[in-house]
PDB file of C-alpha atoms in Angstrom:
ATOM      1  CA  MET A 905      39.884 -46.069  32.885  1.00  0.00           C
ATOM      2  CA  CYS A 906      40.464 -45.141  29.218  1.00  0.00           C
ATOM      3  CA  ALA A 907      43.380 -42.468  27.861  1.00  0.00           C
ATOM      4  CA  GLY A 908      40.530 -40.064  26.940  1.00  0.00           C
ATOM      5  CA  GLU A 909      39.215 -39.800  30.319  1.00  0.00           C
ATOM      6  CA  LEU A 910      42.739 -39.374  31.774  1.00  0.00           C
ATOM      7  CA  LYS A 911      43.479 -36.613  29.376  1.00  0.00           C
ATOM      8  CA  LYS A 912      40.260 -34.840  30.488  1.00  0.00           C
ATOM      9  CA  ARG A 913      41.461 -34.950  34.344  1.00  0.00           C
ATOM     10  CA  LEU A 914      44.967 -33.607  33.157  1.00  0.00           C
ATOM     11  CA  THR A 915      43.131 -30.640  31.634  1.00  0.00           C
ATOM     12  CA  GLY A 916      43.058 -28.714  35.087  1.00  0.00           C
ATOM     13  CA  PRO A 917      46.517 -29.267  36.189  1.00  0.00           C
ATOM     14  CA  THR A 918      48.100 -28.735  32.455  1.00  0.00           C
ATOM     15  CA  GLY A 919      45.940 -26.063  31.172  1.00  0.00           C
ATOM     16  CA  LEU A 920      45.570 -28.233  27.979  1.00  0.00           C
ATOM     17  CA  HIS A 921      42.425 -28.923  26.119  1.00  0.00           C
ATOM     18  CA  HIS A 922      41.962 -32.601  26.236  1.00  0.00           C
ATOM     19  CA  GLN A 923      41.962 -32.691  22.231  1.00  0.00           C
ATOM     20  CA  ASP A 924      45.143 -30.996  22.333  1.00  0.00           C
ATOM     21  CA  GLN A 925      47.012 -33.701  24.357  1.00  0.00           C
ATOM     22  CA  LYS A 926      49.024 -36.612  23.212  1.00  0.00           C
ATOM     23  CA  LEU A 927      49.448 -39.492  25.829  1.00  0.00           C
ATOM     24  CA  TYR A 928      52.488 -41.846  25.312  1.00  0.00           C
ATOM     25  CA  TYR A 929      53.420 -45.113  27.386  1.00  0.00           C
ATOM     26  CA  LYS A 930      56.283 -47.000  26.473  1.00  0.00           C
ATOM     27  CA  ASP A 931      57.165 -44.406  23.752  1.00  0.00           C
ATOM     28  CA  LYS A 932      53.957 -45.280  21.970  1.00  0.00           C
ATOM     29  CA  GLU A 933      51.195 -43.058  21.629  1.00  0.00           C
ATOM     30  CA  ARG A 934      47.879 -44.411  23.147  1.00  0.00           C
ATOM     31  CA  ASP A 935      44.623 -43.798  21.463  1.00  0.00           C
ATOM     32  CA  SER A 936      41.972 -41.835  23.301  1.00  0.00           C
ATOM     33  CA  LYS A 937      39.608 -44.637  23.225  1.00  0.00           C
ATOM     34  CA  ALA A 938      42.081 -47.172  24.252  1.00  0.00           C
ATOM     35  CA  PHE A 939      41.853 -48.574  28.001  1.00  0.00           C
ATOM     36  CA  LEU A 940      44.823 -47.951  29.898  1.00  0.00           C
ATOM     37  CA  ASP A 941      44.830 -51.722  31.643  1.00  0.00           C
ATOM     38  CA  THR A 942      44.605 -53.287  28.236  1.00  0.00           C
ATOM     39  CA  THR A 943      47.659 -51.420  27.221  1.00  0.00           C
ATOM     40  CA  GLY A 944      49.680 -52.750  30.020  1.00  0.00           C
ATOM     41  CA  VAL A 945      49.496 -49.474  32.197  1.00  0.00           C
ATOM     42  CA  LYS A 946      49.788 -50.183  35.848  1.00  0.00           C
ATOM     43  CA  ASP A 947      50.167 -48.461  39.235  1.00  0.00           C
ATOM     44  CA  LYS A 948      53.320 -46.154  39.308  1.00  0.00           C
ATOM     45  CA  SER A 949      53.685 -46.773  35.376  1.00  0.00           C
ATOM     46  CA  LYS A 950      55.316 -43.726  33.645  1.00  0.00           C
ATOM     47  CA  LEU A 951      53.129 -41.999  31.041  1.00  0.00           C
ATOM     48  CA  VAL A 952      54.242 -38.871  29.039  1.00  0.00           C
ATOM     49  CA  LEU A 953      51.956 -36.064  28.123  1.00  0.00           C
ATOM     50  CA  VAL A 954      52.685 -33.625  25.273  1.00  0.00           C
ATOM     51  CA  GLU A 955      50.928 -30.900  23.585  1.00  0.00           C
ATOM     52  CA  ASP A 956      49.475 -31.906  20.147  1.00  0.00           C
ATOM     53  CA  THR A 957      50.196 -28.902  18.238  1.00  0.00           C
ATOM     54  CA  ILE A 958      48.967 -30.153  14.937  1.00  0.00           C
ATOM     55  CA  GLY A 959      45.838 -31.132  16.651  1.00  0.00           C
ATOM     56  CA  LYS A 960      45.618 -27.921  18.330  1.00  0.00           C
ATOM     57  CA  GLU A 961      45.544 -26.230  14.957  1.00  0.00           C
ATOM     58  CA  LYS A 962      43.095 -28.452  13.596  1.00  0.00           C
ATOM     59  CA  ARG A 963      40.437 -27.729  16.455  1.00  0.00           C
ATOM     60  CA  TYR A 964      41.048 -24.218  16.097  1.00  0.00           C
ATOM     61  CA  LEU A 965      40.158 -24.133  12.616  1.00  0.00           C
ATOM     62  CA  GLU A 966      37.311 -26.462  13.520  1.00  0.00           C
ATOM     63  CA  VAL A 967      35.997 -24.154  16.206  1.00  0.00           C
ATOM     64  CA  LYS A 968      36.316 -21.101  13.731  1.00  0.00           C
ATOM     65  CA  LYS A 969      34.439 -22.719  10.919  1.00  0.00           C
ATOM     66  CA  ASN A 970      31.518 -23.760  13.314  1.00  0.00           C
ATOM     67  CA  ALA A 971      31.595 -20.029  14.683  1.00  0.00           C
ATOM     68  CA  LYS A 972      31.569 -18.566  11.195  1.00  0.00           C
ATOM     69  CA  ILE A 973      28.504 -21.010  10.333  1.00  0.00           C
ATOM     70  CA  GLU A 974      26.758 -19.888  13.326  1.00  0.00           C
ATOM     71  CA  LYS A 975      27.239 -16.166  12.431  1.00  0.00           C
ATOM     72  CA  ASP A 976      26.068 -16.851   8.713  1.00  0.00           C
ATOM     73  CA  LYS A 977      22.996 -18.423   9.787  1.00  0.00           C
ATOM     74  CA  LYS A 978      22.402 -15.454  12.017  1.00  0.00           C
ATOM     75  CA  LEU A 979      22.786 -13.043   9.538  1.00  0.00           C
ATOM     76  CA  ILE A 980      20.630 -14.905   6.931  1.00  0.00           C
ATOM     77  CA  SER A 981      18.078 -14.835   9.498  1.00  0.00           C
ATOM     78  CA  GLU A 982      18.625 -11.029   9.804  1.00  0.00           C
ATOM     79  CA  ILE A 983      18.351 -10.579   6.091  1.00  0.00           C
ATOM     80  CA  SER A 984      15.284 -12.794   5.817  1.00  0.00           C
ATOM     81  CA  LEU A 985      13.514 -10.479   8.459  1.00  0.00           C
ATOM     82  CA  GLU A 986      14.496  -7.080   6.608  1.00  0.00           C
ATOM     83  CA  VAL A 987      13.491  -8.570   3.030  1.00  0.00           C
ATOM     84  CA  ASP A 988      10.118  -9.157   4.839  1.00  0.00           C
ATOM     85  CA  ARG A 989       9.891  -5.776   5.630  1.00  0.00           C
ATOM     86  CA  LEU A 990      10.957  -4.261   2.258  1.00  0.00           C
ATOM     87  CA  ALA A 991       8.583  -6.670   0.684  1.00  0.00           C
ATOM     88  CA  ARG A 992       5.545  -5.151   2.503  1.00  0.00           C
ATOM     89  CA  GLN A 993       6.572  -1.725   0.943  1.00  0.00           C
ATOM     90  CA  VAL A 994       7.025  -3.101  -2.415  1.00  0.00           C
ATOM     91  CA  SER A 995       3.503  -4.477  -2.057  1.00  0.00           C
ATOM     92  CA  SER A 996       2.286  -1.039  -0.874  1.00  0.00           C
ATOM     93  CA  LEU A 997       3.773   0.656  -3.908  1.00  0.00           C
ATOM     94  CA  GLU A 998       2.461  -1.842  -6.157  1.00  0.00           C
ATOM     95  CA  SER A 999      -1.103  -1.449  -4.574  1.00  0.00           C
ATOM     96  CA  ILE A1000      -0.764   2.303  -5.200  1.00  0.00           C
ATOM     97  CA  ILE A1001       0.302   2.269  -8.754  1.00  0.00           C
ATOM     98  CA  SER A1002      -2.092  -0.567  -9.733  1.00  0.00           C
ATOM     99  CA  ARG A1003      -4.937   1.595  -8.856  1.00  0.00           C
ATOM    100  CA  GLY A1004      -3.522   4.298 -11.352  1.00  0.00           C
ATOM    101  CA  GLY A1005      -1.916   6.135  -8.592  1.00  0.00           C
ATOM    102  CA  LYS A1006       1.331   7.852  -8.675  1.00  0.00           C
ATOM    103  CA  VAL A1007       4.411   7.480  -6.382  1.00  0.00           C
ATOM    104  CA  VAL A1008       7.496   9.419  -5.785  1.00  0.00           C
ATOM    105  CA  GLU A1009      10.151   7.955  -7.954  1.00  0.00           C
ATOM    106  CA  LYS A1010      12.932   8.511  -5.335  1.00  0.00           C
ATOM    107  CA  ASP A1011      10.904   5.803  -2.887  1.00  0.00           C
ATOM    108  CA  VAL A1012      11.318   3.344  -5.628  1.00  0.00           C
ATOM    109  CA  LEU A1013      14.873   3.893  -6.216  1.00  0.00           C
ATOM    110  CA  ASN A1014      15.624   3.898  -2.457  1.00  0.00           C
ATOM    111  CA  LEU A1015      13.535   0.316  -2.157  1.00  0.00           C
ATOM    112  CA  ILE A1016      15.941  -0.938  -5.090  1.00  0.00           C
ATOM    113  CA  GLU A1017      18.975   0.371  -3.358  1.00  0.00           C
ATOM    114  CA  LEU A1018      18.050  -1.308   0.044  1.00  0.00           C
ATOM    115  CA  LEU A1019      17.288  -4.645  -1.571  1.00  0.00           C
ATOM    116  CA  MET A1020      20.545  -4.660  -3.561  1.00  0.00           C
ATOM    117  CA  ASN A1021      22.102  -4.128  -0.230  1.00  0.00           C
ATOM    118  CA  GLN A1022      20.782  -7.278   1.213  1.00  0.00           C
ATOM    119  CA  LEU A1023      21.839  -8.934  -2.123  1.00  0.00           C
ATOM    120  CA  LEU A1024      25.568  -7.906  -1.366  1.00  0.00           C
ATOM    121  CA  LYS A1025      25.440  -9.224   2.063  1.00  0.00           C
ATOM    122  CA  LEU A1026      24.192 -12.619   1.005  1.00  0.00           C
ATOM    123  CA  GLU A1027      27.249 -12.784  -1.327  1.00  0.00           C
ATOM    124  CA  GLY A1028      29.430 -12.697   1.582  1.00  0.00           C
ATOM    125  CA  VAL A1029      27.760 -15.683   3.315  1.00  0.00           C
ATOM    126  CA  ILE A1030      29.797 -18.839   3.047  1.00  0.00           C
ATOM    127  CA  GLY A1031      28.615 -21.895   5.087  1.00  0.00           C
ATOM    128  CA  ASP A1032      27.896 -25.279   4.922  1.00  0.00           C
ATOM    129  CA  ASP A1033      25.159 -26.967   2.335  1.00  0.00           C
ATOM    130  CA  ASP A1034      22.113 -25.699   4.611  1.00  0.00           C
ATOM    131  CA  VAL A1035      23.473 -22.179   4.755  1.00  0.00           C
ATOM    132  CA  LYS A1036      24.131 -22.157   1.032  1.00  0.00           C
ATOM    133  CA  LEU A1037      20.372 -23.276   0.365  1.00  0.00           C
ATOM    134  CA  GLN A1038      19.026 -20.732   2.481  1.00  0.00           C
ATOM    135  CA  ARG A1039      21.253 -18.122   0.866  1.00  0.00           C
ATOM    136  CA  LYS A1040      19.931 -19.173  -2.636  1.00  0.00           C
ATOM    137  CA  MET A1041      16.356 -18.803  -1.485  1.00  0.00           C
ATOM    138  CA  GLN A1042      16.817 -15.329  -0.014  1.00  0.00           C
ATOM    139  CA  ALA A1043      18.762 -14.239  -3.107  1.00  0.00           C
ATOM    140  CA  LYS A1044      15.764 -15.204  -5.330  1.00  0.00           C
ATOM    141  CA  ARG A1045      13.401 -13.365  -3.005  1.00  0.00           C
ATOM    142  CA  VAL A1046      15.555 -10.371  -3.535  1.00  0.00           C
ATOM    143  CA  GLN A1047      15.809 -10.505  -7.219  1.00  0.00           C
ATOM    144  CA  LYS A1048      11.869 -11.208  -7.530  1.00  0.00           C
ATOM    145  CA  TYR A1049      11.305  -7.900  -5.601  1.00  0.00           C
ATOM    146  CA  VAL A1050      13.888  -5.863  -7.742  1.00  0.00           C
ATOM    147  CA  GLU A1051      12.398  -6.970 -10.812  1.00  0.00           C
ATOM    148  CA  THR A1052       8.962  -6.038  -9.604  1.00  0.00           C
ATOM    149  CA  LEU A1053      10.161  -2.603  -8.508  1.00  0.00           C
ATOM    150  CA  ASP A1054      11.698  -2.090 -12.022  1.00  0.00           C
ATOM    151  CA  MET A1055       8.316  -2.710 -13.555  1.00  0.00           C
ATOM    152  CA  LEU A1056       6.700  -0.462 -11.135  1.00  0.00           C
ATOM    153  CA  LYS A1057       9.157   2.231 -12.017  1.00  0.00           C
ATOM    154  CA  ILE A1058       8.297   2.241 -15.559  1.00  0.00           C
ATOM    155  CA  LYS A1059       4.575   2.230 -15.012  1.00  0.00           C
ATOM    156  CA  ASN A1060       4.703   4.960 -12.554  1.00  0.00           C
ATOM    157  CA  SER A1061       6.549   7.001 -15.057  1.00  0.00           C
ATOM    158  CA  MET A1062       3.769   6.634 -17.565  1.00  0.00           C
ATOM    159  CA  THR A1063       1.082   7.696 -15.291  1.00  0.00           C
ATOM    160  CA  THR A1064      -0.173  11.089 -16.046  1.00  0.00           C
ATOM    161  CA  SER A1065       0.674  13.814 -13.229  1.00  0.00           C
ATOM    162  CA  THR A1066      -2.966  15.295 -13.283  1.00  0.00           C
ATOM    163  CA  GLN A1067      -4.578  11.812 -12.777  1.00  0.00           C
ATOM    164  CA  GLN A1068      -3.759  11.392  -8.975  1.00  0.00           C
ATOM    165  CA  LYS A1069      -1.613  13.204  -6.288  1.00  0.00           C
ATOM    166  CA  VAL A1070       1.445  11.696  -5.509  1.00  0.00           C
ATOM    167  CA  TYR A1071       1.819   9.559  -2.657  1.00  0.00           C
ATOM    168  CA  SER A1072       4.870   8.606  -0.719  1.00  0.00           C
ATOM    169  CA  SER A1073       6.337   5.099  -0.221  1.00  0.00           C
ATOM    170  CA  GLY A1074       5.408   2.257   2.362  1.00  0.00           C
ATOM    171  CA  LEU A1075       5.635   4.479   5.269  1.00  0.00           C
ATOM    172  CA  VAL A1076       2.201   6.157   4.169  1.00  0.00           C
ATOM    173  CA  SER A1077      -0.998   4.405   3.869  1.00  0.00           C
ATOM    174  CA  SER A1078      -2.431   3.486   0.557  1.00  0.00           C
ATOM    175  CA  PRO A1079      -4.420   6.021  -1.484  1.00  0.00           C
ATOM    176  CA  PRO A1080      -8.115   6.227  -0.606  1.00  0.00           C
ATOM    177  CA  ILE A1081     -10.400   4.663  -3.306  1.00  0.00           C
ATOM    178  CA  HIS A1082     -12.428   7.867  -3.583  1.00  0.00           C
ATOM    179  CA  GLN A1083      -9.647  10.452  -3.489  1.00  0.00           C
ATOM    180  CA  THR A1084     -10.881  13.134  -6.294  1.00  0.00           C
ATOM    181  CA  ARG A1085     -14.037  15.091  -6.606  1.00  0.00           C
ATOM    182  CA  HIS A1086     -15.463  14.832 -10.039  1.00  0.00           C
ATOM    183  CA  LEU A1087     -16.972  17.546 -11.250  1.00  0.00           C
ATOM    184  CA  LYS A1088     -20.234  17.293 -12.929  1.00  0.00           C
ATOM    185  CA  PRO A1089     -20.080  19.062 -16.387  1.00  0.00           C
ATOM    186  CA  SER A1090     -22.828  21.744 -17.160  1.00  0.00           C
ATOM    187  CA  ILE A1091     -24.669  20.097 -20.185  1.00  0.00           C
ATOM    188  CA  SER A1092     -27.954  21.653 -20.924  1.00  0.00           C
ATOM    189  CA  THR A1093     -30.840  19.267 -21.083  1.00  0.00           C
ATOM    190  CA  PRO A1094     -31.908  17.987 -24.289  1.00  0.00           C
ATOM    191  CA  VAL A1095     -35.188  19.300 -25.615  1.00  0.00           C
ATOM    192  CA  PRO A1096     -37.750  16.568 -26.625  1.00  0.00           C
ATOM    193  CA  LEU A1097     -37.864  16.087 -30.325  1.00  0.00           C
ATOM    194  CA  GLN A1098     -41.690  16.473 -30.503  1.00  0.00           C
ATOM    195  CA  GLN A1099     -41.343  19.834 -28.610  1.00  0.00           C
ATOM    196  CA  THR A1100     -38.498  20.811 -30.919  1.00  0.00           C
ATOM    197  CA  LYS A1101     -40.648  20.202 -34.094  1.00  0.00           C
ATOM    198  CA  HIS A1102     -43.553  21.925 -32.841  1.00  0.00           C
ATOM    199  CA  SER A1103     -41.389  24.968 -31.976  1.00  0.00           C
ATOM    200  CA  LEU A1104     -39.944  24.876 -35.274  1.00  0.00           C
ATOM    201  CA  ILE A1105     -43.490  24.718 -37.138  1.00  0.00           C
ATOM    202  CA  GLY A1106     -44.823  27.416 -34.862  1.00  0.00           C
ATOM    203  CA  SER A1107     -41.763  29.807 -35.743  1.00  0.00           C
ATOM    204  CA  LEU A1108     -42.645  29.332 -39.306  1.00  0.00           C
ATOM    205  CA  LYS A1109     -46.273  30.170 -38.860  1.00  0.00           C
ATOM    206  CA  GLN A1110     -45.745  33.227 -37.312  1.00  0.00           C
ATOM    207  CA  PRO A1111     -45.200  36.398 -39.852  1.00  0.00           C
ATOM    208  CA  SER A1112     -42.101  38.161 -39.734  1.00  0.00           C
ATOM    209  CA  SER A1113     -42.119  41.810 -38.578  1.00  0.00           C
ATOM    210  CA  HIS A1114     -39.476  42.934 -40.774  1.00  0.00           C
ATOM    211  CA  LEU A1115     -41.133  41.805 -43.895  1.00  0.00           C
ATOM    212  CA  VAL A1116     -42.130  44.778 -46.462  1.00  0.00           C
ATOM    213  CA  SER A1117     -45.644  44.546 -47.627  1.00  0.00           C
ATOM    214  CA  GLU A1118     -45.771  44.614 -51.306  1.00  0.00           C
ATOM    215  CA  PRO A1119     -48.648  44.651 -53.852  1.00  0.00           C
ATOM    216  CA  VAL A1120     -50.013  41.197 -54.832  1.00  0.00           C
ATOM    217  CA  VAL A1121     -50.793  40.849 -58.569  1.00  0.00           C
ATOM    218  CA  ILE A1122     -53.060  37.994 -59.572  1.00  0.00           C
ATOM    219  CA  THR A1123     -52.139  36.537 -62.984  1.00  0.00           C
ATOM    220  CA  MET A1124     -52.973  33.377 -64.759  1.00  0.00           C
ATOM    221  CA  GLN A1125     -49.688  33.097 -66.140  1.00  0.00           C
ATOM    222  CA  TRP A1126     -47.864  30.303 -63.965  1.00  0.00           C
ATOM    223  CA  GLU A1127     -44.394  31.559 -65.373  1.00  0.00           C
ATOM    224  CA  THR A1128     -44.887  34.948 -64.009  1.00  0.00           C
ATOM    225  CA  PHE A1129     -46.347  33.647 -60.663  1.00  0.00           C
ATOM    226  CA  ASP A1130     -43.490  31.495 -59.935  1.00  0.00           C
ATOM    227  CA  SER A1131     -41.021  34.277 -60.714  1.00  0.00           C
ATOM    228  CA  THR A1132     -43.002  36.619 -58.677  1.00  0.00           C
ATOM    229  CA  SER A1133     -43.157  34.352 -55.660  1.00  0.00           C
ATOM    230  CA  SER A1134     -39.638  33.416 -55.542  1.00  0.00           C
ATOM    231  CA  LYS A1135     -38.874  37.139 -55.232  1.00  0.00           C
ATOM    232  CA  ILE A1136     -41.007  37.680 -52.159  1.00  0.00           C
ATOM    233  CA  PRO A1137     -38.419  38.090 -49.081  1.00  0.00           C
ATOM    234  CA  GLY A1138     -40.788  36.296 -46.714  1.00  0.00           C
ATOM    235  CA  ALA A1139     -41.619  33.348 -48.618  1.00  0.00           C
ATOM    236  CA  PRO A1140     -40.261  29.976 -47.109  1.00  0.00           C
ATOM    237  CA  SER A1141     -37.719  27.975 -48.947  1.00  0.00           C
ATOM    238  CA  ALA A1142     -36.874  24.166 -48.465  1.00  0.00           C
ATOM    239  CA  SER A1143     -34.157  24.958 -46.287  1.00  0.00           C
ATOM    240  CA  THR A1144     -36.269  27.182 -44.074  1.00  0.00           C
ATOM    241  CA  ILE A1145     -38.818  24.089 -43.639  1.00  0.00           C
ATOM    242  CA  ASN A1146     -36.282  21.513 -43.019  1.00  0.00           C
ATOM    243  CA  PRO A1147     -33.801  23.129 -40.957  1.00  0.00           C
ATOM    244  CA  ALA A1148     -30.583  21.041 -40.024  1.00  0.00           C
ATOM    245  CA  GLN A1149     -31.225  19.144 -36.892  1.00  0.00           C
ATOM    246  CA  PRO A1150     -28.859  19.551 -33.987  1.00  0.00           C
ATOM    247  CA  SER A1151     -26.532  16.826 -33.047  1.00  0.00           C
ATOM    248  CA  PHE A1152     -28.389  15.856 -29.814  1.00  0.00           C
ATOM    249  CA  ILE A1153     -31.253  15.582 -31.596  1.00  0.00           C
ATOM    250  CA  ARG A1154     -29.698  13.256 -34.413  1.00  0.00           C
ATOM    251  CA  ASP A1155     -28.573  11.043 -31.459  1.00  0.00           C
ATOM    252  CA  LEU A1156     -31.902  10.779 -30.040  1.00  0.00           C
ATOM    253  CA  ILE A1157     -33.358   9.705 -33.332  1.00  0.00           C
TER     254      ILE A1157
END
């Protein structure tokens, strides 16, 4: 039997944990791995058992450290699940704003605050190398989502209020694709060019009912004829024959 096994058997009667015991034989501490028979212990040999206060303190610190590591691992796992949930809401907001929608700014700010709270929780995590690595990974995720929300907040503020109706955050569904009713502007049908030309020529051929008939004087003096014809109120001019074309006609040409 080794000294360590003997210590375990004495745990019940003494109430001391086997790691908190020191076993002496002939005023010399015996190692827990040492066999008693090889150290000279025989039947009815006298052994002294004392409490190892220093060892007890070390064991207490080790137990506390292990408990803290387990607690930190559990906390990181909870933070990871919460970040996953918030990430889905970030994706929902990003989908709405990227399609030109507008969301309530308070929803964006609330998400940023919730993510920052998770970042504060991560700062309190102190563990071994594995725990520190997980903490670093989650911190990077949170930072990425916060930066995304900052960009979405700027883009959302630039969206015109008349463009889309305002949507709430991740608790509501994304905006429908066809969400506004487009009104067709009432635009008169353009008149075909050929029809417009015929109507203009026809209107020129029709005599005006408001013309005042005046006596016509036949003369061989061309200067007199020109000056007389220019004074006739109903005489067509160059501007009358070639009127300005409407804009839609110019477009068709």
